[in-house]
Amino acid sequence: MTERNELAVRLGRAAALSLLAGTVGGAVVLAGQAIAARSREYAQPELGLALRATVGRADAPPLRLVLLGDSSALGVGVERFEETIGGQLAQLLAEAPAGRRVHLSSVGVSGSRSTDLATQVARALLGERPDVAVILIGANDATGLARPADAAAYLGSAVRRLREAHVEVVVGTCPDLGAVRAVASPLRQVLGWAGRRVARAQTTAVLDAGGSVVDLGTETGPVFRADAGTLCHDGFHPSADGYRVWAHALLPAVEAAAAVAYRHHH
C-alpha cells in the first residue's frame, strides 16, 4: 500500500473515531474533511537522497549517527540531502564547538509505525555499531489511532535493544499533528489530541528503557502552527525549514549523547 493510501485509510479511521466524539452533524463535516484529506497529493520519498553521508572536518573526532523511524527520518518533503533532518543535524554537529566528523546513515522507512522499529534496529546494528541513534516515530501511530501504550511498548523495546548494544538513543516524540494543514478543523484537533496521547506514552517508555527524549510537539509545535512555511507543499510533511526547527530542537540531546558515547570509547 502506498503511503498516500495508507494515510487515507488512517484519516478515515480518525474521522470514524470522531463520530463517537461529536454529533452526527459534526461527523458529516469530519467525514467530508477525511475524504478531502485523502484526495490530496502527498510528498513521496526522494529515492535519490543519500541515506549515507559523511559531514565534517577529516581530523574531527568521528561520530556514527543513525536515524530510525518514519518518513521524517528520511526527510520526505525536501529534495536535497542538506535539507533533510539528518543532513541538517549532521551539519550542526560538525559546526558545533566540539565539532565532529559525522558518519550519517538512515534506516527509516516512510509510513513506519512503532511496530516496524524491530526490523530497523536489526538493520541499524548490522556492521559497525553506531554511537548515537535518533528515532523519529509516532505520527503514523497517532493517525492510525494505535493504542498509545502499545505503540510506546514497541518503541521502548527498540530503545532497550539499542542501549544493550551500547548505542546512545535520542527519541523525538510524536510531533504536533494539530499543526498539519492537510487536514481542516475539527479533524485536525482530533489528530492533535491523538498525537499528544502517543507522545506522553512514548516519553515514559523511552526514559524507562534508558533513552533521552525530545518533546517535539511541545518544543516545536508552536512554530509549526505559526508558520505555514515549516510544512512542504502537501501541508503534512515538514519543509527544509521545518526539519531545521526539529534539528535544532534535537541538537542538545544528540550532542549530550555523542559526548557520552565518546567518553565510553576513550
CSV table of C-alpha atoms in Angstrom, one decimal:
chain,number,residue,atom,x,y,z
A,1,MET,CA,0.0,0.0,0.0
A,2,THR,CA,1.4,3.4,-0.8
A,3,GLU,CA,1.9,5.9,1.9
A,4,ARG,CA,-0.7,8.1,0.4
A,5,ASN,CA,-3.4,5.3,0.5
A,6,GLU,CA,-2.2,4.3,3.9
A,7,LEU,CA,-2.6,7.8,5.2
A,8,ALA,CA,-6.0,8.0,3.5
A,9,VAL,CA,-7.2,4.9,5.4
A,10,ARG,CA,-5.8,6.3,8.7
A,11,LEU,CA,-7.5,9.6,8.2
A,12,GLY,CA,-10.8,7.8,7.5
A,13,ARG,CA,-10.4,5.9,10.8
A,14,ALA,CA,-9.7,9.1,12.6
A,15,ALA,CA,-12.9,10.5,11.2
A,16,ALA,CA,-14.8,7.4,12.4
A,17,LEU,CA,-13.4,7.8,15.9
A,18,SER,CA,-14.6,11.4,15.8
A,19,LEU,CA,-18.1,10.1,15.1
A,20,LEU,CA,-18.0,8.9,18.7
A,21,ALA,CA,-16.7,12.2,19.9
A,22,GLY,CA,-19.2,14.5,18.3
A,23,THR,CA,-22.8,14.9,17.0
A,24,VAL,CA,-24.0,13.5,13.7
A,25,GLY,CA,-23.7,16.9,12.1
A,26,GLY,CA,-20.1,17.2,13.3
A,27,ALA,CA,-19.4,13.7,12.0
A,28,VAL,CA,-20.6,14.6,8.5
A,29,VAL,CA,-18.2,17.6,8.5
A,30,LEU,CA,-15.3,15.3,9.7
A,31,ALA,CA,-16.1,12.6,7.1
A,32,GLY,CA,-16.0,15.3,4.4
A,33,GLN,CA,-12.7,16.5,5.6
A,34,ALA,CA,-11.3,13.0,5.7
A,35,ILE,CA,-12.3,12.5,2.1
A,36,ALA,CA,-10.7,15.8,1.2
A,37,ALA,CA,-7.5,14.9,3.1
A,38,ARG,CA,-7.3,11.5,1.3
A,39,SER,CA,-7.5,13.0,-2.2
A,40,ARG,CA,-4.5,15.3,-1.6
A,41,GLU,CA,-1.2,14.6,-3.2
A,42,TYR,CA,1.3,13.8,-0.5
A,43,ALA,CA,5.0,14.1,-0.9
A,44,GLN,CA,6.8,10.9,-1.8
A,45,PRO,CA,10.3,9.7,-0.6
A,46,GLU,CA,13.1,11.1,-2.9
A,47,LEU,CA,14.9,7.9,-3.7
A,48,GLY,CA,17.9,9.9,-4.9
A,49,LEU,CA,18.6,11.3,-1.4
A,50,ALA,CA,21.8,9.8,0.0
A,51,LEU,CA,21.0,7.8,3.1
A,52,ARG,CA,24.7,7.5,3.9
A,53,ALA,CA,27.0,10.6,4.0
A,54,THR,CA,30.0,11.9,5.9
A,55,VAL,CA,29.9,15.5,7.1
A,56,GLY,CA,32.6,17.5,8.9
A,57,ARG,CA,36.4,18.0,9.0
A,58,ALA,CA,38.5,15.0,8.3
A,59,ASP,CA,40.5,15.5,11.5
A,60,ALA,CA,37.5,15.9,13.8
A,61,PRO,CA,36.5,13.1,16.2
A,62,PRO,CA,34.2,10.6,14.4
A,63,LEU,CA,30.6,10.1,15.3
A,64,ARG,CA,28.5,7.4,13.8
A,65,LEU,CA,24.9,8.6,13.7
A,66,VAL,CA,21.9,6.5,12.6
A,67,LEU,CA,18.3,7.7,12.1
A,68,LEU,CA,15.4,5.3,12.6
A,69,GLY,CA,11.7,5.9,12.2
A,70,ASP,CA,9.2,7.1,9.6
A,71,SER,CA,9.2,9.5,6.6
A,72,SER,CA,10.7,12.2,8.8
A,73,ALA,CA,13.9,10.1,9.4
A,74,LEU,CA,14.3,10.1,5.6
A,75,GLY,CA,13.4,13.8,5.0
A,76,VAL,CA,10.3,13.2,2.9
A,77,GLY,CA,9.1,16.6,1.7
A,78,VAL,CA,12.5,18.0,0.6
A,79,GLU,CA,14.7,17.4,-2.4
A,80,ARG,CA,18.3,17.9,-1.2
A,81,PHE,CA,20.3,15.9,1.3
A,82,GLU,CA,21.3,19.2,3.0
A,83,GLU,CA,17.6,19.9,3.7
A,84,THR,CA,16.8,16.6,5.4
A,85,ILE,CA,16.7,16.3,9.1
A,86,GLY,CA,19.8,14.0,9.0
A,87,GLY,CA,21.7,16.4,6.8
A,88,GLN,CA,20.9,19.4,8.9
A,89,LEU,CA,21.7,17.6,12.2
A,90,ALA,CA,25.0,16.3,10.8
A,91,GLN,CA,25.9,19.8,9.7
A,92,LEU,CA,25.0,21.3,13.1
A,93,LEU,CA,27.1,18.6,14.9
A,94,ALA,CA,30.0,19.2,12.5
A,95,GLU,CA,29.9,23.0,13.2
A,96,ALA,CA,29.4,22.8,16.9
A,97,PRO,CA,32.3,23.8,19.3
A,98,ALA,CA,33.0,20.1,19.9
A,99,GLY,CA,33.0,19.6,16.1
A,100,ARG,CA,32.5,16.1,14.9
A,101,ARG,CA,33.1,14.2,11.7
A,102,VAL,CA,29.6,12.7,11.3
A,103,HIS,CA,29.1,9.4,9.5
A,104,LEU,CA,25.3,9.5,8.9
A,105,SER,CA,23.0,6.7,7.8
A,106,SER,CA,19.3,6.2,7.9
A,107,VAL,CA,17.3,3.0,8.1
A,108,GLY,CA,13.9,4.9,8.4
A,109,VAL,CA,11.1,3.8,6.1
A,110,SER,CA,8.3,6.0,5.0
A,111,GLY,CA,4.9,5.1,6.6
A,112,SER,CA,6.5,3.3,9.5
A,113,ARG,CA,4.9,2.8,12.9
A,114,SER,CA,6.5,1.7,16.2
A,115,THR,CA,5.8,-2.0,15.3
A,116,ASP,CA,8.3,-1.6,12.4
A,117,LEU,CA,11.2,-0.5,14.6
A,118,ALA,CA,12.4,-4.0,15.5
A,119,THR,CA,13.4,-4.6,11.8
A,120,GLN,CA,15.0,-1.1,11.7
A,121,VAL,CA,17.0,-1.8,14.9
A,122,ALA,CA,18.3,-5.0,13.4
A,123,ARG,CA,19.4,-3.1,10.2
A,124,ALA,CA,21.0,-0.3,12.3
A,125,LEU,CA,23.1,-2.8,14.2
A,126,LEU,CA,24.5,-4.6,11.1
A,127,GLY,CA,28.1,-3.8,10.5
A,128,GLU,CA,29.9,-1.1,12.5
A,129,ARG,CA,27.9,-0.2,15.6
A,130,PRO,CA,26.5,3.4,15.7
A,131,ASP,CA,27.4,5.7,18.5
A,132,VAL,CA,24.1,7.5,18.6
A,133,ALA,CA,20.7,6.6,17.3
A,134,VAL,CA,18.0,9.2,16.7
A,135,ILE,CA,14.4,7.8,16.5
A,136,LEU,CA,11.6,9.8,14.9
A,137,ILE,CA,8.3,7.9,15.2
A,138,GLY,CA,4.7,8.3,16.4
A,139,ALA,CA,2.9,10.3,13.7
A,140,ASN,CA,1.7,7.2,11.9
A,141,ASP,CA,0.7,5.5,15.2
A,142,ALA,CA,-1.3,8.6,16.1
A,143,THR,CA,-3.1,9.0,12.7
A,144,GLY,CA,-3.7,5.2,12.7
A,145,LEU,CA,-5.2,5.6,16.2
A,146,ALA,CA,-2.9,2.9,17.6
A,147,ARG,CA,-3.3,2.4,21.4
A,148,PRO,CA,-0.6,4.8,22.8
A,149,ALA,CA,0.5,2.1,25.3
A,150,ASP,CA,1.0,-0.5,22.6
A,151,ALA,CA,3.0,2.0,20.3
A,152,ALA,CA,5.1,3.1,23.3
A,153,ALA,CA,5.9,-0.6,24.3
A,154,TYR,CA,7.3,-1.3,20.8
A,155,LEU,CA,9.3,1.9,20.9
A,156,GLY,CA,10.6,1.1,24.4
A,157,SER,CA,11.8,-2.3,23.3
A,158,ALA,CA,13.6,-0.8,20.3
A,159,VAL,CA,15.4,1.7,22.7
A,160,ARG,CA,16.3,-1.1,25.1
A,161,ARG,CA,17.8,-3.2,22.3
A,162,LEU,CA,19.9,-0.3,21.1
A,163,ARG,CA,21.0,0.5,24.7
A,164,GLU,CA,22.0,-3.1,25.3
A,165,ALA,CA,24.2,-2.8,22.2
A,166,HIS,CA,25.8,0.3,23.8
A,167,VAL,CA,24.2,2.8,21.5
A,168,GLU,CA,23.1,6.1,23.0
A,169,VAL,CA,19.5,6.8,21.9
A,170,VAL,CA,17.6,10.1,21.4
A,171,VAL,CA,13.9,9.9,20.6
A,172,GLY,CA,11.9,12.8,19.0
A,173,THR,CA,8.4,12.1,20.2
A,174,CYS,CA,5.3,12.4,18.0
A,175,PRO,CA,5.2,16.0,16.6
A,176,ASP,CA,2.2,18.3,16.9
A,177,LEU,CA,-0.3,16.9,14.5
A,178,GLY,CA,-2.6,19.8,15.3
A,179,ALA,CA,-0.3,21.9,13.1
A,180,VAL,CA,-0.8,20.0,9.9
A,181,ARG,CA,-2.6,21.9,7.2
A,182,ALA,CA,-3.5,18.9,5.0
A,183,VAL,CA,-6.5,18.4,7.3
A,184,ALA,CA,-9.1,21.0,8.4
A,185,SER,CA,-10.7,21.5,11.8
A,186,PRO,CA,-12.1,19.7,13.7
A,187,LEU,CA,-10.3,16.6,12.4
A,188,ARG,CA,-7.1,18.5,12.9
A,189,GLN,CA,-7.9,18.8,16.6
A,190,VAL,CA,-8.6,15.1,16.8
A,191,LEU,CA,-5.2,14.3,15.3
A,192,GLY,CA,-3.5,16.8,17.6
A,193,TRP,CA,-5.2,15.1,20.6
A,194,ALA,CA,-4.1,11.6,19.4
A,195,GLY,CA,-0.6,12.8,18.8
A,196,ARG,CA,-0.3,14.2,22.4
A,197,ARG,CA,-1.5,10.9,23.9
A,198,VAL,CA,1.1,9.0,21.9
A,199,ALA,CA,3.9,11.5,22.8
A,200,ARG,CA,3.1,11.2,26.6
A,201,ALA,CA,3.2,7.3,26.4
A,202,GLN,CA,6.4,7.5,24.4
A,203,THR,CA,8.2,9.7,26.9
A,204,THR,CA,7.6,7.3,29.8
A,205,ALA,CA,8.6,4.2,27.8
A,206,VAL,CA,11.8,5.8,26.4
A,207,LEU,CA,13.0,7.1,29.8
A,208,ASP,CA,12.3,3.6,31.3
A,209,ALA,CA,14.4,2.0,28.6
A,210,GLY,CA,17.4,4.3,29.1
A,211,GLY,CA,16.9,6.7,26.2
A,212,SER,CA,16.7,10.5,26.0
A,213,VAL,CA,13.5,12.3,25.0
A,214,VAL,CA,12.9,15.5,23.0
A,215,ASP,CA,9.3,16.5,23.1
A,216,LEU,CA,8.9,17.7,19.5
A,217,GLY,CA,5.2,18.6,19.9
A,218,THR,CA,5.8,20.9,22.9
A,219,GLU,CA,9.1,22.4,21.7
A,220,THR,CA,8.4,22.9,18.1
A,221,GLY,CA,4.6,22.7,17.7
A,222,PRO,CA,4.0,26.5,18.2
A,223,VAL,CA,6.5,27.3,15.4
A,224,PHE,CA,4.8,24.9,13.0
A,225,ARG,CA,1.3,26.3,13.9
A,226,ALA,CA,2.5,29.9,13.4
A,227,ASP,CA,4.5,29.4,10.2
A,228,ALA,CA,3.0,27.6,7.2
A,229,GLY,CA,6.4,27.6,5.6
A,230,THR,CA,7.5,24.9,8.1
A,231,LEU,CA,5.5,22.4,6.1
A,232,CYS,CA,6.2,21.3,2.5
A,233,HIS,CA,3.7,21.6,-0.4
A,234,ASP,CA,1.5,18.7,0.9
A,235,GLY,CA,0.7,20.5,4.2
A,236,PHE,CA,1.7,17.3,6.1
A,237,HIS,CA,5.4,16.6,5.9
A,238,PRO,CA,8.0,19.2,7.1
A,239,SER,CA,9.8,21.5,4.6
A,240,ALA,CA,13.5,22.3,4.9
A,241,ASP,CA,12.6,25.0,7.4
A,242,GLY,CA,10.5,22.5,9.4
A,243,TYR,CA,13.3,20.0,9.5
A,244,ARG,CA,15.7,22.7,10.6
A,245,VAL,CA,13.4,23.6,13.5
A,246,TRP,CA,13.4,19.9,14.5
A,247,ALA,CA,17.2,19.6,14.1
A,248,HIS,CA,17.8,22.5,16.4
A,249,ALA,CA,15.4,21.0,19.0
A,250,LEU,CA,17.2,17.6,18.8
A,251,LEU,CA,20.7,19.0,18.8
A,252,PRO,CA,21.3,19.5,22.6
A,253,ALA,CA,20.2,15.9,23.4
A,254,VAL,CA,22.2,14.5,20.5
A,255,GLU,CA,25.3,16.4,21.5
A,256,ALA,CA,25.0,15.2,25.0
A,257,ALA,CA,24.5,11.6,23.8
A,258,ALA,CA,27.6,12.0,21.5
A,259,ALA,CA,29.7,13.2,24.4
A,260,VAL,CA,28.7,10.1,26.5
A,261,ALA,CA,29.5,7.8,23.6
A,262,TYR,CA,32.9,9.4,23.1
A,263,ARG,CA,33.8,9.0,26.8
A,264,HIS,CA,32.8,5.3,26.7
A,265,HIS,CA,35.0,4.7,23.7
A,266,HIS,CA,38.1,6.5,25.0
